Amino acid sequence: MSMHGIYVELHQVLDVIEERLHKATPDEVAVILDDLNALLDYHESILENWLYFDDRLKRLQDTSLHGSPFSVDQGDTKTWNTVLPMGTLEVISNEWDNQHLGKNEQFRKGLGFFDLQMFRDSAREFEELLHDQPNLQLVRLFYAISMMASGQFDKAETELNHLLNTSTDTAILTATWEAVAQLYVENRQYELARKALTRVLSLRTNHPDAHINLAICAYTLGDYRQAANHAMLAAKLEPHDELAWRLVGAANHAMHHYEDALAAYEQALLNAPKHPFIRSETAHVLTLLSRTSEASTLYIELLQQQEWAADAYLGLAEIELMNAHYKAAIVYLKKRLSLIRNDAQSMLWLGFAFYGEQDIKKANEIFQLLQKENPPISLLASTGLARIAADSEQIQQAKQYLKILFAQHDKRWRAHGLAEYGYLYAKLHQPQVSILFFKKAITLDPRQIDAKLMLTQLLQMNG
């Protein structure tokens, strides 16, 4: 059966349920709600299968167009810790200099260019040296890294593979796998980079940079548990490394373990008390923990650094929104927008601030505009439009906006959509139906805090 045919049948079933609801006695409503719940489950299964197909289709298309299915967010918490495997190279360079190269002036000249990051020049010197002595593995490693650093990735890959196939020296192999990982990162192949770093750690267990870089790869791939574990191992090896602690915090934040995230950020701040990224991220976690006074203090301190004023204004606006101080939020958001014009996130919060102030016209204009943005901005804009429609009893319009949420593959968005249906039916003075949707939302995603609060209120009001 086609998707069109399936939805024709679903609408027919909904027509029957709607007619039954109009005629139902209170005792019959519970039975009808069970039928509605079963229909929702069936609908979700259809969506899940379709979205899985759609996701596979898009990934296959991306692979054919770009050569890699990986989508990379180059956020600040994903900064590669060591551009090149310098720590390992420093250890083995002296050993190989003494054992194999002696006082070779050409090698020293190449190292000089390498240290000055003049990689094309260092590659030239190392290549000439390899022409006469092709078995010098350390020279080949420096040559490969020089080629990679100057953007000649294919040549670098060839040289690195040669080392992996011929070398038996643990130090050389460790540095080579590190360089291979870096090469994969340059090509945004984070899964392959993660595997290469696993090989590094199998050769050198207590290697903090490798742990950090593996944590960054895992974070980028959405494996936040592995990211937290390896970042913590790096932090134990180097307790004063603020990046390690910051990664522990970021990974725990992504898993919604806010207390653990805060503890890690506090350690990061001990090591880098003035670091603006860490201060901003700590303030954000404090906000999520409703410790808004402490968060505000950090944001106000960030205002002293002009380049961080925009981030501070956004953080302060979020706090005011949480506290339902909508006019104050509007002031902060307008200040941020004066620094970063047309910033989608600021516009979104401004829309909700206007909504809170009951300036529905301005809120509606902003939400309509933001529907053109990419998720999650467009999805939250749809939520705002659904709320406006529900408040004005434009029920079908509200449902149209909520369908956008149900079309998402991520179950958290579907749970959010169910919670918004609960809000809609609460507005329609149908508490039993509303309660059903809130319970469904919480079952699908227990982190639906707003749904829990509204469900508690409804249950108290209705016995």
Coordinates of C-alpha atoms in Angstrom, one line a residue:
M1 CA 0.0 0.0 0.0
S2 CA 1.3 3.5 -0.8
M3 CA 1.9 6.1 1.9
H4 CA -1.1 8.0 0.5
G5 CA -3.3 5.0 1.0
I6 CA -2.1 4.5 4.5
Y7 CA -2.9 8.0 5.5
V8 CA -6.3 7.9 3.8
E9 CA -7.1 4.9 6.1
L10 CA -5.7 6.7 9.2
H11 CA -7.9 9.7 8.6
Q12 CA -10.9 7.5 8.2
V13 CA -10.1 5.9 11.6
L14 CA -9.6 9.3 13.1
D15 CA -13.0 10.4 11.8
V16 CA -14.6 7.4 13.5
I17 CA -12.8 8.2 16.8
E18 CA -13.8 11.8 16.6
E19 CA -17.4 10.9 16.1
R20 CA -17.3 8.5 19.0
L21 CA -15.7 11.1 21.3
H22 CA -18.6 13.5 20.6
K23 CA -21.2 10.9 21.6
A24 CA -19.2 9.1 24.3
T25 CA -20.2 8.8 28.0
P26 CA -17.5 9.4 30.6
D27 CA -17.0 5.7 31.0
E28 CA -16.6 5.2 27.3
V29 CA -13.9 7.9 27.0
A30 CA -11.3 5.7 28.6
V31 CA -11.8 3.0 26.0
I32 CA -11.7 5.5 23.1
L33 CA -8.4 7.0 24.5
D34 CA -6.9 3.5 24.5
D35 CA -7.8 3.3 20.8
L36 CA -6.3 6.7 20.2
N37 CA -3.1 5.6 22.0
A38 CA -2.9 2.5 19.9
L39 CA -3.3 4.6 16.8
L40 CA -0.5 7.0 17.9
D41 CA 1.8 4.0 18.4
Y42 CA 0.9 2.7 14.9
H43 CA 1.5 6.2 13.4
E44 CA 4.9 6.5 15.1
S45 CA 6.0 3.1 13.7
I46 CA 5.1 4.3 10.2
L47 CA 7.0 7.5 10.7
E48 CA 10.0 5.7 12.2
N49 CA 10.3 3.4 9.2
W50 CA 9.9 6.2 6.7
L51 CA 12.4 8.4 8.5
Y52 CA 14.9 5.6 8.7
F53 CA 14.5 5.1 5.0
D54 CA 14.8 8.9 4.4
D55 CA 17.9 9.1 6.6
R56 CA 19.6 6.2 4.7
L57 CA 18.7 7.9 1.4
K58 CA 20.3 11.2 2.5
R59 CA 23.4 9.6 3.9
L60 CA 23.9 7.6 0.6
Q61 CA 23.4 10.8 -1.4
D62 CA 25.9 12.7 0.8
T63 CA 28.4 9.9 0.4
S64 CA 28.1 10.0 -3.4
L65 CA 28.3 13.8 -3.6
H66 CA 30.9 14.5 -1.0
G67 CA 32.9 11.3 -0.5
S68 CA 32.0 11.1 3.2
P69 CA 28.8 10.6 5.2
F70 CA 30.0 12.6 8.2
S71 CA 28.4 15.8 9.1
V72 CA 30.8 17.9 11.3
D73 CA 30.0 20.6 13.7
Q74 CA 33.2 22.6 14.2
G75 CA 32.2 23.8 17.6
D76 CA 34.7 25.1 20.2
T77 CA 34.5 22.0 22.3
K78 CA 35.7 20.0 19.3
T79 CA 39.1 21.6 18.9
W80 CA 41.8 19.0 18.0
N81 CA 44.2 19.1 20.8
T82 CA 47.5 18.5 18.9
V83 CA 47.7 19.4 15.3
L84 CA 50.6 17.0 14.8
P85 CA 52.0 14.2 17.0
M86 CA 54.7 16.5 18.3
G87 CA 55.1 14.9 21.8
T88 CA 55.9 11.5 20.4
L89 CA 58.1 13.0 17.7
E90 CA 60.2 14.8 20.3
V91 CA 60.8 11.6 22.2
I92 CA 61.9 9.6 19.2
S93 CA 63.7 12.3 17.4
N94 CA 66.7 12.4 19.8
E95 CA 66.9 8.6 19.8
W96 CA 66.9 8.3 16.0
D97 CA 69.2 11.3 15.7
N98 CA 71.8 9.5 17.8
Q99 CA 71.3 6.0 16.5
H100 CA 70.7 6.5 12.8
L101 CA 71.3 10.0 11.7
G102 CA 74.3 11.2 13.6
K103 CA 75.2 14.8 12.8
N104 CA 73.3 14.8 9.4
E105 CA 73.0 18.4 8.6
Q106 CA 70.3 18.0 6.0
F107 CA 68.0 16.3 8.6
R108 CA 68.7 19.2 11.1
K109 CA 67.9 21.7 8.4
G110 CA 64.6 19.9 7.7
L111 CA 63.8 19.9 11.4
G112 CA 64.6 23.7 11.5
F113 CA 62.0 24.3 8.7
F114 CA 59.6 21.9 10.4
D115 CA 59.8 23.8 13.7
L116 CA 59.2 27.1 11.9
Q117 CA 56.1 25.4 10.3
M118 CA 57.7 25.9 6.8
F119 CA 56.4 22.5 5.8
R120 CA 57.0 22.8 2.0
D121 CA 60.7 23.5 2.7
S122 CA 61.0 20.8 5.4
A123 CA 59.3 18.3 2.9
R124 CA 61.9 19.2 0.3
E125 CA 64.8 18.5 2.7
F126 CA 63.4 15.2 4.0
E127 CA 62.5 14.0 0.4
E128 CA 66.1 14.6 -0.7
L129 CA 67.4 12.7 2.3
L130 CA 65.1 9.8 1.7
H131 CA 66.2 9.6 -1.9
D132 CA 69.7 8.6 -0.7
Q133 CA 68.6 6.7 2.4
P134 CA 65.1 5.3 1.9
N135 CA 65.1 3.2 5.1
L136 CA 65.2 6.1 7.5
Q137 CA 61.8 5.7 9.0
L138 CA 61.9 8.8 11.2
V139 CA 62.7 11.0 8.2
R140 CA 59.8 9.3 6.3
L141 CA 57.5 10.1 9.2
F142 CA 58.6 13.8 9.3
Y143 CA 58.2 13.9 5.5
A144 CA 54.7 12.5 5.6
I145 CA 53.6 15.0 8.3
S146 CA 55.2 17.8 6.3
M147 CA 53.2 16.7 3.2
M148 CA 50.0 16.5 5.3
A149 CA 50.6 20.0 6.8
S150 CA 51.1 21.5 3.4
G151 CA 47.8 20.0 2.1
Q152 CA 49.2 17.1 0.1
F153 CA 47.0 14.5 1.8
D154 CA 47.3 11.7 -0.8
K155 CA 51.1 11.8 -0.7
A156 CA 51.0 11.9 3.1
E157 CA 48.7 8.9 3.2
T158 CA 50.9 6.9 0.9
E159 CA 54.0 7.6 3.1
L160 CA 52.1 6.8 6.4
N161 CA 50.8 3.5 5.0
H162 CA 54.4 2.6 4.0
L163 CA 55.5 3.1 7.6
L164 CA 52.6 1.1 9.0
N165 CA 53.5 -1.8 6.7
T166 CA 57.2 -1.8 7.3
S167 CA 58.0 -0.4 10.8
T168 CA 58.3 -2.5 13.9
D169 CA 59.4 0.3 16.2
T170 CA 56.7 1.1 18.7
A171 CA 57.5 4.8 19.0
I172 CA 57.4 5.2 15.2
L173 CA 54.1 3.2 14.9
T174 CA 52.6 5.3 17.7
A175 CA 53.4 8.6 16.0
T176 CA 52.4 7.2 12.6
W177 CA 48.9 6.2 13.9
E178 CA 48.6 9.7 15.5
A179 CA 49.4 11.2 12.1
V180 CA 46.9 8.9 10.4
A181 CA 44.2 10.0 12.8
Q182 CA 45.0 13.6 12.0
L183 CA 44.8 12.8 8.3
Y184 CA 41.3 11.4 8.8
V185 CA 40.2 14.4 10.9
E186 CA 41.4 16.7 8.0
N187 CA 39.0 14.7 5.8
R188 CA 36.3 14.7 8.4
Q189 CA 36.3 10.9 8.7
Y190 CA 35.9 10.9 12.4
E191 CA 35.0 7.2 12.8
L192 CA 38.3 6.2 11.1
A193 CA 40.2 8.8 13.2
R194 CA 38.7 7.2 16.3
K195 CA 39.9 3.8 15.2
A196 CA 43.4 5.1 14.5
L197 CA 43.5 6.7 18.0
T198 CA 42.5 3.4 19.5
R199 CA 45.5 1.9 17.9
V200 CA 47.7 4.7 19.4
L201 CA 46.4 3.9 22.8
S202 CA 47.0 0.1 22.4
L203 CA 50.6 1.0 21.8
R204 CA 50.9 3.8 24.5
T205 CA 48.1 3.5 27.1
N206 CA 49.0 6.6 29.1
H207 CA 49.0 9.1 26.3
P208 CA 46.9 12.1 27.3
D209 CA 46.7 13.8 23.9
A210 CA 45.5 10.6 22.3
H211 CA 42.8 10.3 25.0
I212 CA 41.7 13.9 24.4
N213 CA 41.6 13.5 20.7
L214 CA 39.7 10.3 20.9
A215 CA 37.2 12.0 23.2
I216 CA 36.9 14.8 20.6
C217 CA 36.2 12.3 17.8
A218 CA 33.6 10.5 20.0
Y219 CA 32.0 13.7 20.9
T220 CA 31.7 14.7 17.3
L221 CA 30.2 11.4 16.5
G222 CA 27.6 11.7 19.3
D223 CA 29.2 9.0 21.5
Y224 CA 29.2 11.2 24.6
R225 CA 29.8 8.3 27.0
Q226 CA 33.0 7.4 25.3
A227 CA 33.9 11.1 25.1
A228 CA 33.5 11.5 28.8
N229 CA 35.4 8.4 29.6
H230 CA 38.5 9.3 27.6
A231 CA 38.4 12.9 28.6
M232 CA 38.4 11.8 32.2
L233 CA 41.4 9.5 31.6
A234 CA 43.2 12.4 30.1
A235 CA 42.3 14.6 33.1
K236 CA 43.6 12.0 35.5
L237 CA 46.9 11.8 33.6
E238 CA 47.1 15.6 33.4
P239 CA 44.9 17.1 36.2
H240 CA 45.8 20.7 35.2
D241 CA 44.7 20.3 31.5
E242 CA 41.6 22.6 31.3
L243 CA 40.7 21.1 27.9
A244 CA 40.4 17.6 29.3
W245 CA 38.1 18.8 32.1
R246 CA 36.1 21.0 29.6
L247 CA 35.5 17.9 27.4
V248 CA 34.3 16.0 30.4
G249 CA 31.9 18.8 31.1
A250 CA 30.7 19.1 27.5
A251 CA 30.1 15.4 27.2
N252 CA 28.1 15.2 30.5
H253 CA 26.2 18.3 29.4
A254 CA 25.2 16.5 26.1
M255 CA 24.0 13.5 28.2
H256 CA 22.0 15.9 30.5
H257 CA 24.1 14.9 33.5
Y258 CA 24.3 18.5 34.6
E259 CA 25.7 18.0 38.1
D260 CA 28.6 16.0 36.7
A261 CA 29.1 18.6 33.9
L262 CA 29.3 21.4 36.5
A263 CA 31.8 19.5 38.6
A264 CA 34.0 19.1 35.5
Y265 CA 33.7 22.7 34.5
E266 CA 34.6 23.8 38.0
Q267 CA 37.8 21.8 37.7
A268 CA 38.4 23.5 34.3
L269 CA 37.9 26.9 35.9
L270 CA 40.4 26.1 38.6
N271 CA 43.0 25.6 35.9
A272 CA 41.9 28.4 33.7
P273 CA 39.8 30.9 35.7
K274 CA 39.7 33.5 33.0
H275 CA 39.1 31.3 30.0
P276 CA 36.0 32.8 28.3
F277 CA 34.7 29.6 26.7
I278 CA 34.8 27.7 30.0
R279 CA 33.2 30.6 31.9
S280 CA 30.4 30.8 29.3
E281 CA 29.8 27.1 29.3
T282 CA 29.8 26.9 33.1
A283 CA 27.3 29.7 33.3
H284 CA 25.0 27.8 30.8
V285 CA 25.1 24.6 33.0
L286 CA 24.4 26.7 36.1
T287 CA 21.4 28.1 34.3
L288 CA 20.1 24.6 33.5
L289 CA 20.5 23.7 37.2
S290 CA 18.4 26.8 38.0
R291 CA 21.4 28.4 39.8
T292 CA 20.6 31.6 37.9
S293 CA 22.2 34.0 40.3
E294 CA 25.7 32.3 40.0
A295 CA 25.2 32.1 36.2
S296 CA 24.3 35.8 36.0
T297 CA 27.5 36.7 37.9
L298 CA 29.6 34.8 35.3
Y299 CA 27.8 36.4 32.4
I300 CA 28.1 39.9 33.8
E301 CA 31.8 39.3 34.3
L302 CA 32.0 38.2 30.6
L303 CA 30.5 41.6 29.6
Q304 CA 33.8 43.2 30.6
Q305 CA 35.4 41.4 27.6
Q306 CA 33.9 43.2 24.6
E307 CA 34.3 40.2 22.3
W308 CA 32.2 38.1 24.7
A309 CA 29.4 40.6 25.2
A310 CA 27.1 39.0 22.7
D311 CA 27.3 35.6 24.4
A312 CA 26.7 37.2 27.8
Y313 CA 23.6 39.0 26.5
L314 CA 22.2 35.7 25.2
G315 CA 22.9 33.9 28.5
L316 CA 21.3 36.7 30.5
A317 CA 18.3 36.8 28.2
E318 CA 17.8 33.0 28.7
I319 CA 17.9 33.5 32.5
E320 CA 15.3 36.3 32.3
L321 CA 13.1 34.0 30.1
M322 CA 13.3 31.2 32.7
N323 CA 12.2 33.7 35.4
A324 CA 9.4 35.0 33.2
H325 CA 10.9 38.5 33.1
Y326 CA 10.1 39.0 29.5
K327 CA 10.7 42.8 29.2
A328 CA 14.2 42.3 30.6
A329 CA 14.8 39.4 28.2
I330 CA 13.7 41.6 25.3
V331 CA 16.3 44.3 26.3
Y332 CA 19.2 41.8 26.4
L333 CA 18.2 40.2 23.1
K334 CA 18.0 43.5 21.3
K335 CA 21.5 44.4 22.6
R336 CA 22.7 41.0 21.3
L337 CA 21.0 41.6 17.9
S338 CA 22.7 45.0 17.7
L339 CA 26.0 43.1 17.8
I340 CA 25.1 40.0 15.8
R341 CA 22.4 41.0 13.3
N342 CA 19.8 38.4 12.2
D343 CA 21.1 35.9 14.7
A344 CA 18.5 33.1 14.5
Q345 CA 18.8 31.9 18.1
S346 CA 18.4 35.4 19.4
M347 CA 15.4 36.0 17.1
L348 CA 13.8 32.8 18.4
W349 CA 14.1 33.8 22.1
L350 CA 12.9 37.2 21.2
G351 CA 9.8 35.6 19.6
F352 CA 9.1 33.7 22.9
A353 CA 9.8 36.9 24.9
F354 CA 7.2 38.8 22.9
Y355 CA 4.8 35.8 23.3
G356 CA 5.3 36.0 27.0
E357 CA 4.5 39.7 26.9
Q358 CA 1.4 38.9 24.9
D359 CA 2.7 40.9 21.9
I360 CA 1.3 38.1 19.6
K361 CA 1.7 40.0 16.3
K362 CA 5.5 40.5 16.8
A363 CA 5.9 36.9 18.1
N364 CA 4.0 35.5 15.1
E365 CA 6.1 37.5 12.6
I366 CA 9.3 36.2 14.1
F367 CA 8.2 32.6 14.3
Q368 CA 7.0 32.7 10.7
L369 CA 10.3 34.0 9.5
L370 CA 12.3 31.4 11.4
Q371 CA 10.5 28.5 9.9
K372 CA 12.9 28.9 7.0
E373 CA 15.8 28.2 9.3
N374 CA 17.3 24.7 9.8
P375 CA 16.4 22.6 12.9
P376 CA 16.2 23.0 15.8
I377 CA 15.4 26.7 15.2
S378 CA 12.6 26.0 12.7
L379 CA 11.1 23.3 15.0
L380 CA 11.0 25.6 18.0
A381 CA 9.5 28.3 15.8
S382 CA 6.8 25.8 14.8
T383 CA 6.2 25.2 18.5
G384 CA 5.7 28.9 19.1
L385 CA 3.2 29.1 16.1
A386 CA 1.3 26.1 17.5
R387 CA 1.0 27.8 20.9
I388 CA -0.3 31.0 19.3
A389 CA -2.8 29.0 17.2
A390 CA -3.9 27.0 20.3
D391 CA -4.4 30.2 22.4
S392 CA -6.7 31.6 19.7
E393 CA -8.5 28.3 19.3
Q394 CA -7.3 27.7 15.7
I395 CA -7.1 24.0 16.4
Q396 CA -6.4 22.7 12.9
Q397 CA -3.7 25.3 12.4
A398 CA -2.1 24.3 15.6
K399 CA -2.1 20.6 14.6
Q400 CA -0.5 21.5 11.3
Y401 CA 2.4 23.0 13.1
L402 CA 2.7 20.1 15.5
K403 CA 2.8 17.6 12.6
I404 CA 6.3 19.1 11.8
L405 CA 7.5 17.9 15.2
F406 CA 6.1 14.4 14.7
A407 CA 8.0 14.1 11.4
Q408 CA 11.4 14.2 13.2
H409 CA 13.5 11.1 13.6
D410 CA 14.7 12.0 17.0
K411 CA 12.3 10.7 19.6
R412 CA 12.9 13.8 21.8
W413 CA 11.2 16.0 19.2
R414 CA 8.3 13.5 18.9
A415 CA 8.0 13.6 22.7
H416 CA 8.0 17.4 22.5
G417 CA 5.2 17.2 20.0
L418 CA 3.2 15.0 22.2
A419 CA 3.7 17.4 25.1
E420 CA 2.5 20.3 22.9
Y421 CA -0.6 18.2 22.0
G422 CA -1.2 18.0 25.8
Y423 CA -0.9 21.8 26.0
L424 CA -3.4 22.1 23.1
Y425 CA -6.0 19.9 24.7
A426 CA -5.6 21.6 28.0
K427 CA -6.4 24.9 26.2
L428 CA -9.5 23.1 24.8
H429 CA -10.6 22.2 28.4
Q430 CA -10.2 18.5 27.7
P431 CA -8.0 17.5 30.7
Q432 CA -8.3 13.7 30.3
V433 CA -7.0 13.8 26.7
S434 CA -4.3 16.3 27.7
I435 CA -3.2 14.0 30.5
L436 CA -2.9 11.2 28.1
F437 CA -0.6 13.1 25.8
F438 CA 1.6 14.4 28.6
K439 CA 2.0 10.8 29.9
K440 CA 2.9 9.6 26.5
A441 CA 5.5 12.4 26.1
I442 CA 7.1 11.5 29.4
T443 CA 7.2 7.8 28.6
L444 CA 8.9 8.6 25.3
D445 CA 11.4 11.1 26.9
P446 CA 11.6 11.3 30.7
R447 CA 13.4 14.6 30.4
Q448 CA 10.3 16.5 29.4
I449 CA 10.3 18.8 32.4
D450 CA 7.6 21.1 31.2
A451 CA 5.3 18.1 30.5
K452 CA 5.9 16.8 34.0
L453 CA 5.0 20.2 35.5
M454 CA 1.8 20.6 33.5
L455 CA 0.8 16.9 34.1
T456 CA 1.2 17.5 37.8
Q457 CA -0.9 20.6 37.7
L458 CA -3.6 18.9 35.6
L459 CA -3.8 15.9 37.9
Q460 CA -4.1 18.2 41.0
M461 CA -6.9 20.2 39.3
N462 CA -8.7 17.0 38.3
G463 CA -8.4 15.0 41.4

